[in-house]
XYZ file of C-alpha atoms in Angstrom:
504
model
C -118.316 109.985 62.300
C -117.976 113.596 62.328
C -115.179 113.376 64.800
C -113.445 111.460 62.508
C -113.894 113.683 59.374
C -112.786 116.387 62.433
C -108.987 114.449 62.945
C -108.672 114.432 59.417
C -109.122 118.111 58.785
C -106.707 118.784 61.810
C -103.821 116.597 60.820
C -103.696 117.434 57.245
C -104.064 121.208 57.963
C -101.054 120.358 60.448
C -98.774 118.555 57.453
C -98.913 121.397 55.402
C -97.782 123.892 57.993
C -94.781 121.686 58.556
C -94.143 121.424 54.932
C -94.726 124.907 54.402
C -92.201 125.683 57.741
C -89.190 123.581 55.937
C -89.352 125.110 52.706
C -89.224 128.917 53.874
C -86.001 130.606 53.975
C -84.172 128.394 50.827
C -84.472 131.441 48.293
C -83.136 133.605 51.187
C -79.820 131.714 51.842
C -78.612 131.399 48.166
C -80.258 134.765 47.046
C -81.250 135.777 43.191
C -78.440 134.983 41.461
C -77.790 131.415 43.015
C -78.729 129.188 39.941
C -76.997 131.469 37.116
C -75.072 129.320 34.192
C -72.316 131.295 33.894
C -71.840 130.202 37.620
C -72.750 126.591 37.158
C -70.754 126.164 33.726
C -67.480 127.422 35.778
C -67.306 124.312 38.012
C -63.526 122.469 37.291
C -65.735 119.718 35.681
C -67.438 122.067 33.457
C -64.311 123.200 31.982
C -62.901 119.715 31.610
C -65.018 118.631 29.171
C -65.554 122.117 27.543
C -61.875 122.469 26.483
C -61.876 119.318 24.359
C -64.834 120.502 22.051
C -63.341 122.734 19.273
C -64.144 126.418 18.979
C -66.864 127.017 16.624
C -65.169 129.120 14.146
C -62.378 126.253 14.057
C -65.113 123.552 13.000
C -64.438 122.146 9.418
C -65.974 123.264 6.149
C -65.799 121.182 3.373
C -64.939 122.684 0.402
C -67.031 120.192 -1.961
C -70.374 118.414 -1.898
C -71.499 115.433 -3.750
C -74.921 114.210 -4.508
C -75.665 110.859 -5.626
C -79.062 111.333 -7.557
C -80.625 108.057 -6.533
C -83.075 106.800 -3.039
C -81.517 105.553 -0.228
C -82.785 102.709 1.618
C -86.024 102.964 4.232
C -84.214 99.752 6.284
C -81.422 101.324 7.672
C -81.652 102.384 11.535
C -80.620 105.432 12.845
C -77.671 105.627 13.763
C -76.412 103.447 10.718
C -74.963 104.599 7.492
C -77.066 105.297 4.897
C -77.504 102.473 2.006
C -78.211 103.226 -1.730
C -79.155 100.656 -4.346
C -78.276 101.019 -8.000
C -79.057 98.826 -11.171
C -76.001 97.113 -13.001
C -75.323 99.637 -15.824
C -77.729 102.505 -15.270
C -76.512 105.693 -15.496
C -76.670 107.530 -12.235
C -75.828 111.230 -11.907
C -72.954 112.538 -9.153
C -73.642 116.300 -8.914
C -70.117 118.020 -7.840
C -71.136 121.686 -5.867
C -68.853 123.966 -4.535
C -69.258 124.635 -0.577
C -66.687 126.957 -0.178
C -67.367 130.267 2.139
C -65.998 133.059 0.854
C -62.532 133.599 1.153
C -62.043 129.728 1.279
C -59.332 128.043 -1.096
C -58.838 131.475 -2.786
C -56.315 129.571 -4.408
C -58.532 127.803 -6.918
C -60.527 130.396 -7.870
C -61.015 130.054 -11.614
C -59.184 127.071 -11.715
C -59.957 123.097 -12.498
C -59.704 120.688 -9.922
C -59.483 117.022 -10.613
C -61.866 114.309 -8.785
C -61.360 110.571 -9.522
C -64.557 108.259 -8.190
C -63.421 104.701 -7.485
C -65.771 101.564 -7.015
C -64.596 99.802 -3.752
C -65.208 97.142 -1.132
C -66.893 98.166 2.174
C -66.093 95.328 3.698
C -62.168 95.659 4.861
C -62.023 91.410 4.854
C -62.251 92.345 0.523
C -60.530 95.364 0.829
C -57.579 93.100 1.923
C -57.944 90.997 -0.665
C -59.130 93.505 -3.378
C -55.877 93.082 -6.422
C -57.238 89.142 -6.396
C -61.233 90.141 -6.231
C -61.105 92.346 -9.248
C -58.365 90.148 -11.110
C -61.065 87.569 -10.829
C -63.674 89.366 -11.860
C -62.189 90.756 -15.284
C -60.748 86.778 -15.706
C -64.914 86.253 -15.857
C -65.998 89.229 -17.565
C -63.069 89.847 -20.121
C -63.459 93.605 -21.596
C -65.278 94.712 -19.383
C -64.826 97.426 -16.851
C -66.751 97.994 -13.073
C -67.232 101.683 -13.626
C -67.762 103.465 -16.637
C -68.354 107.259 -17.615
C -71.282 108.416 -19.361
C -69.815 110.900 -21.012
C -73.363 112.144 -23.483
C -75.146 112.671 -20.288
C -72.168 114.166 -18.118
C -71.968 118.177 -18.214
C -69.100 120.470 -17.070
C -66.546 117.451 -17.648
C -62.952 118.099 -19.032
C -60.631 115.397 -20.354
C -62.337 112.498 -19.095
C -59.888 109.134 -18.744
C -60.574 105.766 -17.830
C -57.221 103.690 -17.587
C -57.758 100.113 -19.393
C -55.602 98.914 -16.273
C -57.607 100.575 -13.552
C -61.286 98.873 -14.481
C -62.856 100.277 -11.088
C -61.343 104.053 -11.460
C -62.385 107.148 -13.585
C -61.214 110.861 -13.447
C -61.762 113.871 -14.778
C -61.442 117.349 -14.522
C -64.044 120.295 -13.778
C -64.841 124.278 -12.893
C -66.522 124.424 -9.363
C -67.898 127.597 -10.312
C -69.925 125.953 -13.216
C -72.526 123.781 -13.053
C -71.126 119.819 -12.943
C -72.919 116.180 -13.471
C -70.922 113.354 -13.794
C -73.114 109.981 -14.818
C -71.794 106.954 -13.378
C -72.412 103.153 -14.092
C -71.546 100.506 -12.342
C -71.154 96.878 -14.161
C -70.222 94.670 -11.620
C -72.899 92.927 -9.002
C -72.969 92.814 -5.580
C -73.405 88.966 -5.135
C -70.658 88.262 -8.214
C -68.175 88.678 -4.825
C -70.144 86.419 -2.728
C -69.032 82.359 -2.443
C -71.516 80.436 -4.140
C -72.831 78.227 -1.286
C -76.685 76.941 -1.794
C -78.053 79.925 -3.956
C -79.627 83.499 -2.678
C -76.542 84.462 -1.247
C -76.370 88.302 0.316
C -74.368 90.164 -2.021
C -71.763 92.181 -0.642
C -71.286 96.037 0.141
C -69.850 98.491 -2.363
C -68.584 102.576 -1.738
C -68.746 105.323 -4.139
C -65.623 107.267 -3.027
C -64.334 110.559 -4.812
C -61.032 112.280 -4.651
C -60.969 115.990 -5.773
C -57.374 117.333 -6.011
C -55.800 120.860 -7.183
C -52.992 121.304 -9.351
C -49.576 122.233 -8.490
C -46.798 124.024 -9.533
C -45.572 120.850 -11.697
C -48.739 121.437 -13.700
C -49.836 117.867 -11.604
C -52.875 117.342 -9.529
C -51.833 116.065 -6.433
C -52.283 117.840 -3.834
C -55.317 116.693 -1.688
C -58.441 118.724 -1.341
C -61.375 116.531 -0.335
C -62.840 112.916 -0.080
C -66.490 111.574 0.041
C -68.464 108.308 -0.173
C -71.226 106.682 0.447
C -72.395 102.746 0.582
C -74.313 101.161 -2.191
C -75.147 97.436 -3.486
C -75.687 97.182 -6.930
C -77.954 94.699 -8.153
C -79.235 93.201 -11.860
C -81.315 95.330 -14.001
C -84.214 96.900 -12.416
C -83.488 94.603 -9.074
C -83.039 97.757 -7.309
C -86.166 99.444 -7.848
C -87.661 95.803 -6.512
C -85.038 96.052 -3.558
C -86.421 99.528 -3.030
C -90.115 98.082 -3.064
C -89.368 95.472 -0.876
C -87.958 97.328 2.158
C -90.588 99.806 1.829
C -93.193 96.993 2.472
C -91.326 96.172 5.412
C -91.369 99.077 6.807
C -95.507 99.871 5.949
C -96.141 96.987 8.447
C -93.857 97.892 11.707
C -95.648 100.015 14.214
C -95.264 103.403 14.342
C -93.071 102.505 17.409
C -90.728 100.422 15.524
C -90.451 103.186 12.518
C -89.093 105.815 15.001
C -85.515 103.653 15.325
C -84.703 103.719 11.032
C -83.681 106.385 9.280
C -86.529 107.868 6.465
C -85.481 107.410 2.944
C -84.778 110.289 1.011
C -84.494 111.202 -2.444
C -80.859 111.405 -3.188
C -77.638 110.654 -1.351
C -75.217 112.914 0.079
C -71.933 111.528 0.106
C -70.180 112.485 3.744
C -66.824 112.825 4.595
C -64.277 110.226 4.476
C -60.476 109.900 4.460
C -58.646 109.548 1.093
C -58.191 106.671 -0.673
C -54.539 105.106 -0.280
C -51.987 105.425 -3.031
C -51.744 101.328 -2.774
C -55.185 100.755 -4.375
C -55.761 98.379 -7.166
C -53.795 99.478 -10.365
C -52.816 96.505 -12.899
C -50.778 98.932 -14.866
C -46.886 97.624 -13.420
C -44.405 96.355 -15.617
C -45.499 92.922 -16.649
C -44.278 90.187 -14.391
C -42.720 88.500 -17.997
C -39.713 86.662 -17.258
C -36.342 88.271 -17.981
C -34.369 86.239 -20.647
C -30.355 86.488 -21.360
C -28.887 87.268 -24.290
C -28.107 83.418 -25.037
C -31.388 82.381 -23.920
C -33.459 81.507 -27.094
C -36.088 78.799 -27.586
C -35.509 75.470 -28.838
C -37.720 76.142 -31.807
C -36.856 79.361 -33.630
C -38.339 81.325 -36.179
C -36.718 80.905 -39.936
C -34.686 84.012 -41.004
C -37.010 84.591 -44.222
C -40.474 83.766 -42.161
C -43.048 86.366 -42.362
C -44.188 87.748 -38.841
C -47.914 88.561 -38.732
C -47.247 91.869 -37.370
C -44.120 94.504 -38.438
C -44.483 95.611 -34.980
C -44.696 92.515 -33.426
C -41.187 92.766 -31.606
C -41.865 94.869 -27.787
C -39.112 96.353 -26.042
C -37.156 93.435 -24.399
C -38.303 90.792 -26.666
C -35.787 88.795 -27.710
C -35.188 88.284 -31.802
C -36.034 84.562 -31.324
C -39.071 83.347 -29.973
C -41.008 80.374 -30.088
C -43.050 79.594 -33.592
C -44.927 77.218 -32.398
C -46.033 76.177 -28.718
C -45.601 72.516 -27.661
C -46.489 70.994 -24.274
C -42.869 70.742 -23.636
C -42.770 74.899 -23.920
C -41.154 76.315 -20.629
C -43.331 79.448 -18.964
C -40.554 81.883 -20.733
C -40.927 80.249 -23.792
C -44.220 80.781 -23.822
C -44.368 84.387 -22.459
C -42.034 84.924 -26.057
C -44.445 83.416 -27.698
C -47.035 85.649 -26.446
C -45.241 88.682 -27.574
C -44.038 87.554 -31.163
C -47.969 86.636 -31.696
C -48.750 89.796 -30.744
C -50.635 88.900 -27.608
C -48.850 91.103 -25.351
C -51.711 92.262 -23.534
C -52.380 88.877 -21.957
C -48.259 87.874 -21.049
C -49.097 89.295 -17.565
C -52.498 87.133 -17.327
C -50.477 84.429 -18.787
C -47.506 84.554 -16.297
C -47.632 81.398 -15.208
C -48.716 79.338 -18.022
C -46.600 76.794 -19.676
C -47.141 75.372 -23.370
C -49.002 72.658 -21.634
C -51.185 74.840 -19.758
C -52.181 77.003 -22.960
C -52.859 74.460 -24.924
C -55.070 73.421 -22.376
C -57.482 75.666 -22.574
C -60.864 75.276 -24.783
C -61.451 78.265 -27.447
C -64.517 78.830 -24.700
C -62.561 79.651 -22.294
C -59.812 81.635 -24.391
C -62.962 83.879 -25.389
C -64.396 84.685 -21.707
C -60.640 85.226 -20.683
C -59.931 87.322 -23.814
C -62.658 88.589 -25.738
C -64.839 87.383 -28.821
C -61.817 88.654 -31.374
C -58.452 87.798 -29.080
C -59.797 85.254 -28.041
C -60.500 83.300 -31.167
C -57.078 84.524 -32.682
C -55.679 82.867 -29.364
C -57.247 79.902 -30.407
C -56.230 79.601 -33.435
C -52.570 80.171 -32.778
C -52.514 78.039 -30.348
C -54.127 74.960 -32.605
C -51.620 76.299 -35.711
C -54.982 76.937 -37.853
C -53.722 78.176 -41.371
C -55.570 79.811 -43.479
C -56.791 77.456 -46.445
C -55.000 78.722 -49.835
C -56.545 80.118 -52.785
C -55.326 76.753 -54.863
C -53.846 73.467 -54.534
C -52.164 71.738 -57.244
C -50.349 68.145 -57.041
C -47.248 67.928 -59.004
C -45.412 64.419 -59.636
C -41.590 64.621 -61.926
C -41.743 62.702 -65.445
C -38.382 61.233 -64.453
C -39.540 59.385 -61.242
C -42.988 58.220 -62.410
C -40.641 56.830 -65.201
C -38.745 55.026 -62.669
C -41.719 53.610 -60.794
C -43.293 52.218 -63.690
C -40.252 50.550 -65.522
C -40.111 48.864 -61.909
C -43.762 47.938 -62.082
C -43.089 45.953 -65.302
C -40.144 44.232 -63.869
C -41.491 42.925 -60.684
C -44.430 40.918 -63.043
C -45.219 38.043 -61.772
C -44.198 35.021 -64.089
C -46.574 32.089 -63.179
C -49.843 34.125 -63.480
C -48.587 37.081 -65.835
C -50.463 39.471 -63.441
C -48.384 43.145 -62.326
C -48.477 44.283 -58.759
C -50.768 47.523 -58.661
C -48.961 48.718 -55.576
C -46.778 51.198 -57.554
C -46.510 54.572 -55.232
C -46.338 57.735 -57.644
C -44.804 60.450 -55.290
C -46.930 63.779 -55.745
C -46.193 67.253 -53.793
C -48.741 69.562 -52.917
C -48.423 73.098 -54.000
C -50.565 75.825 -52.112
C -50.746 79.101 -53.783
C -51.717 82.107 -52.631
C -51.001 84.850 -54.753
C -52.183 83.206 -58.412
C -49.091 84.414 -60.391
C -46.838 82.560 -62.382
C -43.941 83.924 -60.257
C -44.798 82.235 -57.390
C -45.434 78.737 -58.866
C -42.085 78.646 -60.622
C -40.882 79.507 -57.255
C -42.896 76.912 -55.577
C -41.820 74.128 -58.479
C -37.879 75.138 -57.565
C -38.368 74.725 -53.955
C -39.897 71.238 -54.200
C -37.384 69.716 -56.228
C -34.562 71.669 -55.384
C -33.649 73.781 -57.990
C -32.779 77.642 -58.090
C -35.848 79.703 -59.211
C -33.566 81.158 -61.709
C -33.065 78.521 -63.718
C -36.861 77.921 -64.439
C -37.070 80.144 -67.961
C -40.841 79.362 -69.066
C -43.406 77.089 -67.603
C -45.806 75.836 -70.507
C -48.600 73.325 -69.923
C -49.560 70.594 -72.106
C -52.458 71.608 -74.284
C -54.405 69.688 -77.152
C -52.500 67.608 -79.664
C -49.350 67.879 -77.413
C -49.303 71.679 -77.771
C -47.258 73.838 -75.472
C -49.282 76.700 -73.821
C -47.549 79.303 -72.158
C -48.680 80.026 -68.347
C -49.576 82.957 -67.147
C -51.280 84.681 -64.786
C -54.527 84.413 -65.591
C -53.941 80.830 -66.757
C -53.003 80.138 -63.050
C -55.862 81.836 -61.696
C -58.295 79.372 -63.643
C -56.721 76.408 -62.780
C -59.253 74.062 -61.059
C -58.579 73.443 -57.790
C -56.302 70.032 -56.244
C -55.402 69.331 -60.168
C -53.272 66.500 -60.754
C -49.504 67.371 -63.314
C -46.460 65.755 -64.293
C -43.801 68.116 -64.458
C -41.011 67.317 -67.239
C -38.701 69.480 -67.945
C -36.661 70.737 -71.738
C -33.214 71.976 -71.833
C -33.183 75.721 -73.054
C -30.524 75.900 -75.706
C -29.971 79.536 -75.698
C -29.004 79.811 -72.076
C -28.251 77.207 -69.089
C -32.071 77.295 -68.011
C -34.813 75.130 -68.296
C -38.806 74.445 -69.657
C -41.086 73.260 -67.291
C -43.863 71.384 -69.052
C -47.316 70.443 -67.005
C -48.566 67.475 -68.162
């Protein structure tokens, strides 16, 4: 046994001499400064790959920073981008903060700079297809817009527009060298661009992208400083801050493993970097597609020379003089686009584009008002169905001389054998609507019915007690009761070529 333990001892003591023998001499050869950087870092490969990285003092400084002041999402991995939820029409502020080092775009030193934040698709299958996703959306929610400006809460921000065309853009202008909040909200939902399918459907992506620009020499902000965004969904009211909750959960019951592969969630999001938007985004403010008309080209139905046009201003540029008064569902598309205009329902020709007579009158006074609005849309309606305001009065008028008539024939036609009349006599009335109340315009309603000139109507006088004859005037008119029944006779003036029109 202890010659064993002996061999042992003896060939171990013998493997580290050997070891120790092939080892000496290696610090000799290469000598102190064999493993210096400078030395390794100038091998041909080395330099390769070193001259493609940019020189640190040429790395890029952006001259803006914005801050989204809302969480971003615990789910996202690590090497993802970061995701932000918002509620539908919460305001949300965007601080703007100038990075510039010093001596960096000297040029706008004391001067505004213009930003414009957009709404947009993440997803470049909808950015494709974004002029018919948006036109959609405003066909469902008429009036309103996807981003809005709340302009109490904002501070630092100068002349603040938001284009009725462009429903997903606002801009503004601001100091970087004062403080600056814009408050954003956004209206439309992330799942209100999803295909309804069975229900629960993943809504889709949005970014938060902002443009700054400085001004020219044309007094025009155009020229390109900077461009950020970030990705956010926006969900119903307070479905964020459950969104939030939710992922958070998740995330409480993963290992600590699992945690190490997301991102943390932090307070606020930094917008990064991005290129700028194109100049081919969304706008709806081109000429409207209305058809072109020729000179000759005038509707089958005009409008009467005297008629009264709801509006002075009705007539836009291009409109021709006659346009449709009333639609029919034999109405071509350009008929109807004239119609449009003359009813002062401009706005919608471009919407309307492709609707004929048939097609407008088509559509249900629901549907005018979610395409529309409450107050166009109802106004649409009505001009559509011809709905007339009901007058102020209604008389029924009937001449002496033909009731005459009709009953000297009544007591001709008796019948002989049983001495009995025929009670089918017609008395032929005409309905007078008034809207005014003034003796003026009943005379001149009277002369229109039975074809006289107004002129030649001196006095109108109604039949009072004991056959008297009352003189009408204004007041008498305005207490007439309404849908009263006259017969209308008439007495040659003597003193001029005129006449007296009696009511009966």
């Amino acid at each position: 046994m202890a010659w064993v333990l002996k061999m042992d001892e003896d060939i171990e003591s013998g493997l580290v001499h050997e070891f120790d023998s092939s080892l000496s001499g290696i610090g000799q050869e290469l000598g102190s400064g064999a493993y210096s950087m400078s030395d390794v870092l100038a091998l041909p490969i080395f330099k390769q790959e070193d001259s493609n990285l940019p020189p640190e003092n040429e790395s890029k400084h952006p001259p803006f920073q914005y801050v989204l002041y809302a969480a971003t999402s615990p789910a996202i991995k690590l090497h993802d981008e970061t995701l932000t939820y918002l509620n539908q029409g919460q305001s949300y502020e965007v601080r703007m903060l100038d990075n510039r080092k010093i001596g960096d775009l000297p040029e706008i030193s004391g001067k505004m700079v213009k930003s414009i934040i957009r709404v947009v698709f993440h997803d470049r299958r909808l950015q494709y297809t974004e002029h018919e996703q948006l036109e959609g959306w405003k066909w469902n929610r008429p009036g309103d817009r996807l981003l809005d400006l709340d302009i109490p809460m904002s501070v630092g921000i100068i002349d603040p527009q938001t284009n009725p065309a462009q429903l997903n853009t606002i801009e503004y202008l601001w100091d970087p060298a004062k403080h600056t909040s814009a408050f954003i909200q956004v209206h439309c939902i992330s799942t209100e661009f999803t295909p309804r399918k069975h229900g629960g459907e993943k809504g889709v992506p949005f970014r938060i992208q902002i443009d700054t620009f400085k001004e020219i020499e044309s007094e025009e902000y155009t020229e390109h400083l900077h461009s950020a965004s970030c990705q956010i969904k926006v969900f119903k009211p307070k479905g964020a801050d459950r969104k939030q909750k939710t992922d958070r959960e998740k995330m409480d019951k993963r290992t600590a493993q699992e945690k190490e592969k997301y991102q943390p969630s932090y307070e606020t999001t930094i917008l990064t970097e991005c290129s700028p938007w194109p100049d081919n985004v969304y706008v709806n403010s081109s000429p409207s597609t209305t058809p072109a008309f020729a000179p000759g080209q005038v509707a089958a139905c005009s409008v009467p020379p005297d008629s009264n046009s709801s509006s002075p201003n009705h007539q836009g540029e291009g409109t021709p003089q006659c346009v449709v008064e009333q639609l029919c569902p034999a109405t071509t598309i350009q008929e109807a686009q004239q119609w449009l205009h003359k009813n002062r329902f401009a706005t919608y020709a471009r919407l309307f584009s492709n609707f004929s007579g048939s097609d407008l009158l088509k559509l249900t006074r629901d549907d005018l008002v979610q395409i529309c609005g409450s107050a166009d849309g109802i106004r649409l309606f009505n001009a559509l169905k011809a709905r007339s305001v009901r007058p102020r009065l209604t008389i029924y008028v009937c001449q002496e001389s033909q009731r005459v008539q009709n009953i000297s024939q009544l007591v001709g036609s008796r019948d002989s054998e049983n001495g009995k009349g025929d009670s089918r006599a017609i008395y032929v009335y005409h309905a007078i609507y008034l809207e005014e109340l003034t003796t003026a315009e009943l005379s001149k309603k009277i002369a229109t019915i039975f074809s006289i000139s107004q002129n030649q109507i001196n006095q109108v006088y109604r039949q009072g007690p004991t056959g008297i004859h009352v003189l009408v005037n204004d007041q008498m008119v305005h207490n007439l009761q309404d849908e009263s029944c006259f017969v209308i006779s008439t007495i040659k003036d003597e003193n001029t070529e005129g006449f007296h029109v009696i009511l009966k």
